[in-house]
Short mmCIF file of C-alpha atoms in Angstrom, two decimals:
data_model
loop_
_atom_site.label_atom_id
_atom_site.label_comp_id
_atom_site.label_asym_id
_atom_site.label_seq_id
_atom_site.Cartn_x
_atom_site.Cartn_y
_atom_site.Cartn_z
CA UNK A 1 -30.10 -9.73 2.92
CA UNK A 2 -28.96 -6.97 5.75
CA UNK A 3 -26.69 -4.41 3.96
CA UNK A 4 -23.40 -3.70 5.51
CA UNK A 5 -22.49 -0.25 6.94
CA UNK A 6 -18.87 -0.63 8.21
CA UNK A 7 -18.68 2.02 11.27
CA UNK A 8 -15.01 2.82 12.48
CA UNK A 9 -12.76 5.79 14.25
CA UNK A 10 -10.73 7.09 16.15
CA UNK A 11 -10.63 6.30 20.75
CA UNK A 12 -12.99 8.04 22.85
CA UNK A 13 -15.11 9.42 19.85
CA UNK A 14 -18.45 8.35 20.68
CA UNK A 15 -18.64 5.40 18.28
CA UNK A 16 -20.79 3.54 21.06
CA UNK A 17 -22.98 6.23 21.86
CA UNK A 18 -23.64 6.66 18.35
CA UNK A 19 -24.46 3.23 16.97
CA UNK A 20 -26.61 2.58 19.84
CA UNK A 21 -28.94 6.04 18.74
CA UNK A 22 -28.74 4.32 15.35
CA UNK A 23 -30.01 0.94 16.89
CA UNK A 24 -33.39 3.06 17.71
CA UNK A 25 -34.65 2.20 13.92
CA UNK A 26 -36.25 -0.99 13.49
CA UNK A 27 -34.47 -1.36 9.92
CA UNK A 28 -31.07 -0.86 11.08
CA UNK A 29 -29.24 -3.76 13.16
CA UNK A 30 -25.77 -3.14 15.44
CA UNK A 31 -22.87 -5.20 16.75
CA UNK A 32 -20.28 -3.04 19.12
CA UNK A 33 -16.64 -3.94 18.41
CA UNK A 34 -17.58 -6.82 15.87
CA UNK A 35 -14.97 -9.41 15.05
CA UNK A 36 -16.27 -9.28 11.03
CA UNK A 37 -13.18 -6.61 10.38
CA UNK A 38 -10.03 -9.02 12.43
CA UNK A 39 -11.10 -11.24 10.73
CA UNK A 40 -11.33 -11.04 7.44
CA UNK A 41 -7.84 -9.63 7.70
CA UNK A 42 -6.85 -12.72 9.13
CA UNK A 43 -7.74 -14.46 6.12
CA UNK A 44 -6.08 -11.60 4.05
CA UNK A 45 -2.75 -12.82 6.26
CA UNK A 46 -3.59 -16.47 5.15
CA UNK A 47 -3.91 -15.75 1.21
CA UNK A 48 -0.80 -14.00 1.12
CA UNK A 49 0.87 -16.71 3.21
CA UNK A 50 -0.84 -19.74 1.08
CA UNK A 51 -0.67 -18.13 -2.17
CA UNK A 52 2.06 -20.15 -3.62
CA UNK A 53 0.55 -23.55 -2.62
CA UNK A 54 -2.70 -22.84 -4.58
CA UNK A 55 -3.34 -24.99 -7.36
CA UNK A 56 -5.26 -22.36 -9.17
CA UNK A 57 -3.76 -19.78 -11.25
CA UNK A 58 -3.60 -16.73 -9.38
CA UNK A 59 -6.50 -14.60 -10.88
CA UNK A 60 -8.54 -17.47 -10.11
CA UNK A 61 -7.18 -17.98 -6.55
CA UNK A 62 -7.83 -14.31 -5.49
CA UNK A 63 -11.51 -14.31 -7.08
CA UNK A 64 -11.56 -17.59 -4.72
CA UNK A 65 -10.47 -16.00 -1.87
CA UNK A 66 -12.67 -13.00 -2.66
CA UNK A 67 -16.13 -14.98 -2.94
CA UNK A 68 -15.03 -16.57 0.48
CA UNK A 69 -15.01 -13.05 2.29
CA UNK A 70 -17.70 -12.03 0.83
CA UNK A 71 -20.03 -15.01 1.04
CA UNK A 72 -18.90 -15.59 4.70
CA UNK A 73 -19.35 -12.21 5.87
CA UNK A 74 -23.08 -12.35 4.59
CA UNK A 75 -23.24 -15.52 5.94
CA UNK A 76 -22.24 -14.10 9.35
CA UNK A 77 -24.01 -10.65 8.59
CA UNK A 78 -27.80 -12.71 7.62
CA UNK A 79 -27.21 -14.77 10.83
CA UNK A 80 -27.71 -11.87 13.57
CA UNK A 81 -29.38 -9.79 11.55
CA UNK A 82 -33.20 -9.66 9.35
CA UNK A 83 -33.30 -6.07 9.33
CA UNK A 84 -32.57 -4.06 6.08
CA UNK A 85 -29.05 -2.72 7.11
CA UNK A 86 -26.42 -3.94 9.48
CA UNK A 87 -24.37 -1.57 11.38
CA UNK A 88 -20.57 -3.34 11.85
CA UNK A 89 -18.91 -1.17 14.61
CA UNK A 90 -15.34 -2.26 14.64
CA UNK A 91 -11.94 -0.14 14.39
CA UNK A 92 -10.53 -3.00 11.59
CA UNK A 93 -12.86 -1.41 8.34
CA UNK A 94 -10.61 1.55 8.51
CA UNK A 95 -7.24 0.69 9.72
CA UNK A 96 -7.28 -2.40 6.96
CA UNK A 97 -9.43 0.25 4.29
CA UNK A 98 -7.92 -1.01 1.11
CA UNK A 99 -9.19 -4.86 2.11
CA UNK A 100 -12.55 -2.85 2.95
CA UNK A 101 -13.25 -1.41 0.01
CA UNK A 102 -11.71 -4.61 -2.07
CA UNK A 103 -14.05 -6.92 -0.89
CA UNK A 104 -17.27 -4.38 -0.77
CA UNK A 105 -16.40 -1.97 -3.59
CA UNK A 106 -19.61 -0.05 -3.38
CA UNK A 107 -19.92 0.22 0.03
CA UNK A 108 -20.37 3.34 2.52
CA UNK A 109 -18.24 3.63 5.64
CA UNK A 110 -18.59 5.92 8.95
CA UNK A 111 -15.28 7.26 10.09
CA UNK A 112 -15.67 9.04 13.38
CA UNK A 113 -13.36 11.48 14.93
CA UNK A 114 -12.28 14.02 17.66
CA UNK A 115 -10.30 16.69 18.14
CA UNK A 116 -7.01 15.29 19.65
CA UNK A 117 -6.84 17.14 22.47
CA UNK A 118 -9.98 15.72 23.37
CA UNK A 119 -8.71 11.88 23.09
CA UNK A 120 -5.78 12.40 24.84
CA UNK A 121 -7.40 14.16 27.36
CA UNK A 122 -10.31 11.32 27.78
CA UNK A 123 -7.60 8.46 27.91
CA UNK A 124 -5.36 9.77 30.47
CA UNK A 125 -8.41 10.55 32.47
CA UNK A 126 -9.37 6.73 32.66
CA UNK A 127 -5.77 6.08 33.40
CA UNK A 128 -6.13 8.54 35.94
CA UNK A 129 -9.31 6.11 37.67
CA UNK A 130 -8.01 2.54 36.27
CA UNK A 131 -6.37 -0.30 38.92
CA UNK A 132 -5.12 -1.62 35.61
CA UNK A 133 -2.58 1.32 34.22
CA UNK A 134 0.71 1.90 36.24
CA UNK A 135 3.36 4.66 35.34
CA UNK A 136 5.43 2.36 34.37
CA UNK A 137 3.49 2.37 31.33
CA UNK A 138 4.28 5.87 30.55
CA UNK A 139 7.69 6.93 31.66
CA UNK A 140 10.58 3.88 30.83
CA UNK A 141 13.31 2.38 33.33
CA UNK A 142 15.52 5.02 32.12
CA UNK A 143 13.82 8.16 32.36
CA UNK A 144 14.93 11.02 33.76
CA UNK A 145 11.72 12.77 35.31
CA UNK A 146 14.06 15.91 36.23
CA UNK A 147 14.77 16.46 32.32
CA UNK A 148 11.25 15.86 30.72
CA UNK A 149 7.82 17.35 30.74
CA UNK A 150 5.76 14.37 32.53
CA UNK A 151 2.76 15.36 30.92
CA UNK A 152 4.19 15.75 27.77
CA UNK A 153 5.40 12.47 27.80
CA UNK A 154 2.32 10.91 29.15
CA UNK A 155 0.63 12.70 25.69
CA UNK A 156 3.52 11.20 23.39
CA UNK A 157 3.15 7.61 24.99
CA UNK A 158 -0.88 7.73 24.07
CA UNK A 159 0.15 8.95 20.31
CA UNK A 160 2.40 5.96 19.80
CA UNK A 161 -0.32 3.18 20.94
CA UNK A 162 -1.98 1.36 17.71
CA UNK A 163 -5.50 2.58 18.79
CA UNK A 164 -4.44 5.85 17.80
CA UNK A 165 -1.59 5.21 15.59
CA UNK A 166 -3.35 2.93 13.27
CA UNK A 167 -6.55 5.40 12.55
CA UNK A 168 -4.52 8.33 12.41
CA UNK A 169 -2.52 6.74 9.54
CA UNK A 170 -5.25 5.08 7.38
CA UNK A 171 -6.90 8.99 7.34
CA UNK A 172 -3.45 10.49 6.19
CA UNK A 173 -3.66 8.16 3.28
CA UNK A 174 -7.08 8.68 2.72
CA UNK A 175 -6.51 12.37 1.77
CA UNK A 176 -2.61 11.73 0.33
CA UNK A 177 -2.73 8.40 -1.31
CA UNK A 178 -6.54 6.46 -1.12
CA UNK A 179 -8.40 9.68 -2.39
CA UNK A 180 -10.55 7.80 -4.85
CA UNK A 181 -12.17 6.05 -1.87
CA UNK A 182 -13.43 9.52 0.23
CA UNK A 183 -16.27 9.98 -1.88
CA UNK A 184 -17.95 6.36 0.09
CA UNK A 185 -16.72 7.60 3.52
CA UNK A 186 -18.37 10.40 6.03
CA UNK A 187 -16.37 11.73 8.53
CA UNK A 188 -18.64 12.51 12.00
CA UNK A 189 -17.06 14.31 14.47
CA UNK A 190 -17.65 13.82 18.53
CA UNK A 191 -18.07 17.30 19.26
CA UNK A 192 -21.37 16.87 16.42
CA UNK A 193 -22.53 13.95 17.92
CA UNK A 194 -22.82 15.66 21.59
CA UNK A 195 -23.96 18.94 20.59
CA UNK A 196 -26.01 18.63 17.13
CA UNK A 197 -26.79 15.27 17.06
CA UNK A 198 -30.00 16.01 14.65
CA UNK A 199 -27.90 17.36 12.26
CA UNK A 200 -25.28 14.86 12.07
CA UNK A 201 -28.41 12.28 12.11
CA UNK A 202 -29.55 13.84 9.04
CA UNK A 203 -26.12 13.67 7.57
CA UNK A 204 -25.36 10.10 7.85
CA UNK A 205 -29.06 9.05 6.94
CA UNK A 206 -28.42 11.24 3.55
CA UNK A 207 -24.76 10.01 2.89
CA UNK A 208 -26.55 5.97 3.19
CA UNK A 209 -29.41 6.85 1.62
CA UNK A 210 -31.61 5.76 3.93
CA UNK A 211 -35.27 7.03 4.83
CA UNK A 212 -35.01 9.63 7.94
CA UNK A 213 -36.28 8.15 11.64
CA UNK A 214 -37.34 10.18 14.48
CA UNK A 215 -34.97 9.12 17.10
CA UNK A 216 -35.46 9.19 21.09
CA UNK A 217 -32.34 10.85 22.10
CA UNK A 218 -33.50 11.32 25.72
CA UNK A 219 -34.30 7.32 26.58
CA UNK A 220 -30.56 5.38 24.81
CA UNK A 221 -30.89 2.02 25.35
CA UNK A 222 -27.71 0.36 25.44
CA UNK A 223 -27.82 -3.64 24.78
CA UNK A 224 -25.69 -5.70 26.30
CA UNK A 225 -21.96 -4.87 26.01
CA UNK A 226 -18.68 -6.38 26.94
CA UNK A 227 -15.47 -4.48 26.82
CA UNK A 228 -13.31 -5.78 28.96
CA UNK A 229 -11.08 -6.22 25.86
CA UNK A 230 -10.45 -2.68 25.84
CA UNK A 231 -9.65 -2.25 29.02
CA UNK A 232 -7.93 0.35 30.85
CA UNK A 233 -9.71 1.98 27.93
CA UNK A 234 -12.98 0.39 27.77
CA UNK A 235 -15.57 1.93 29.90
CA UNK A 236 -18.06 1.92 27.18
CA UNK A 237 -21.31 2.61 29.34
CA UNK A 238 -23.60 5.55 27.83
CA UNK A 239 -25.71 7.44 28.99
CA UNK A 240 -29.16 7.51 28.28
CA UNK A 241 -29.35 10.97 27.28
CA UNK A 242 -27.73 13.02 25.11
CA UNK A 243 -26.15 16.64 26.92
CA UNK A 244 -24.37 19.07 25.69
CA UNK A 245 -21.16 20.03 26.52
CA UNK A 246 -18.22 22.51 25.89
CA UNK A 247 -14.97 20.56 25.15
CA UNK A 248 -11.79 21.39 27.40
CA UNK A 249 -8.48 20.95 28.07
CA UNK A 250 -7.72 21.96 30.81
CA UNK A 251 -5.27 19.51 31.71
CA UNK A 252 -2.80 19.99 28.77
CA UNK A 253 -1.16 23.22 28.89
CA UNK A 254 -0.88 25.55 26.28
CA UNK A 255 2.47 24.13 25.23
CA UNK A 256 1.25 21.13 24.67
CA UNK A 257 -2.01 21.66 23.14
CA UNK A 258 0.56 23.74 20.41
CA UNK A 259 2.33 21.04 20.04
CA UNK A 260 -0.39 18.59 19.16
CA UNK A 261 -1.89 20.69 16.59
CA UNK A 262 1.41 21.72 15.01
CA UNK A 263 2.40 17.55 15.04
CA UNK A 264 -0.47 16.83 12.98
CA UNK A 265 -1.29 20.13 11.48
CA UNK A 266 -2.86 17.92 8.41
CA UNK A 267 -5.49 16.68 10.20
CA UNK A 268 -6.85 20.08 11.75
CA UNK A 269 -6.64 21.57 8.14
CA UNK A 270 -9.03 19.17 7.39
CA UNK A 271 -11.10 18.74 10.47
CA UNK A 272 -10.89 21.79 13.05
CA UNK A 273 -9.04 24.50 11.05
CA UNK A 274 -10.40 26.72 13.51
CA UNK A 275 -8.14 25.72 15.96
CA UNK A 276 -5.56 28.58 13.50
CA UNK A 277 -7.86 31.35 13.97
#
């Protein structure tokens, strides 16, 4: 049986990039943006929907329900996979953490983030190259473009979407409410993953216990992927090697970078605090 590694974050962190460099090791197996995660919430929507037409008493009806999410996600797990750990790449495991960690109380979780600069920054880039995003999407039919910053707004509009939302709020309670679960979840940061991916290799390989592998990290294979599901923000396609590269802003001014890291000065006390140097 395939152990589960639930792998989730944050947009434009290099989730893809990394799980295919994982892929490289003949005991691990991936699935990009699995549909594991949806949907055993979907059956967490059911219970709580059903509950009152069970015919069990309700201990019994939520060990039911349990063994059902388990059972079927090894079921689906053991079905695409024979290696010794499966790699389940899909934003759910963290928005939906308490479920996570309900149903697989011992398990290990990769969270992976980015400076939010750097997100925002990514995103409206693609928006900037996309047939598929319009400004209507960014400025409503009754705003006044002489009164507001359009940038700014553009920068507010991606902070309110769930793909950020949703993350950003399951790692707040992680450190203010859900801190019994941080001790089974390592944080991996973009900026590691481009510019010391060895190390942050090494880390995740010690934090799952599993044997080191040399990886190739100048011939990435990526296997067959289909985002259009994510589009305007899909665009998954890696490269197939690994460079370097100094993260900028350049197209948020300095008003608006301060007003990022002052908005959610709790996660770059955790994260970058170097950003208050």
């Amino acid at each position: 049986m395939s152990k589960l590694i639930p792998m989730c974050g944050l947009p434009r962190t290099g989730s893809t990039l990394l799980v295919n460099v994982l892929g490289q090791n003949p005991k691990i197996t991936i699935s990009p943006d699995s549909l594991l995660g949806p949907l055993l919430a979907n059956v967490q929507g059911f219970m709580g929907d059903t509950l009152n037409e069970s015919q069990f008493k309700s201990d019994q009806t939520y060990e039911m329900y349990k063994r059902f999410c388990v059972d079927g996600s090894y079921g689906w797990i053991n079905s695409i996979s024979n290696t010794e750990f499966y790699i389940d790449k899909c934003r759910s495991w963290g928005i939906n953490i308490d479920l996570t960690f309900n149903l697989f109380s011992n398990i290990k979780l990769i969270f992976i983030i980015r400076d939010l600069r750097g997100i925002v920054s990514s995103l409206d880039s693609i928006c900037r190259k996309t047939l598929l995003r319009t400004s209507d999407h960014f400025y409503e039919d009754d705003f006044n473009y002489n009164e507001n910053n359009l940038m700014e707004n553009r920068v507010e509009k991606f902070f309110d979407e769930d793909m950020i939302n949703k993350p950003l709020l399951s790692i707040k309670e992680l450190f203010e409410v859900k801190g019994e679960y941080l001790d089974q979840i390592k944080f991996v940061k973009y900026e590691d993953i481009i510019n010391n991916t060895d190390k942050v290799l090494n880390q995740i390989y010690n934090f799952l216990e599993i044997d080191r592998y040399d990886h190739d990290l100048n011939n990435i294979q990526q296997g067959f992927y289909h985002d259009c599901i994510f589009l305007p923000y899909g665009h998954h396609k890696i490269k197939s090697k690994i460079t370097p590269k100094e993260q900028t802003f350049e197209k948020l001014s300095d008003h608006i970078q301060e007003k990022i890291i002052n908005k959610y000065e709790w996660y770059y006390n955790h994260f970058y605090p170097e950003v208050f140097d």
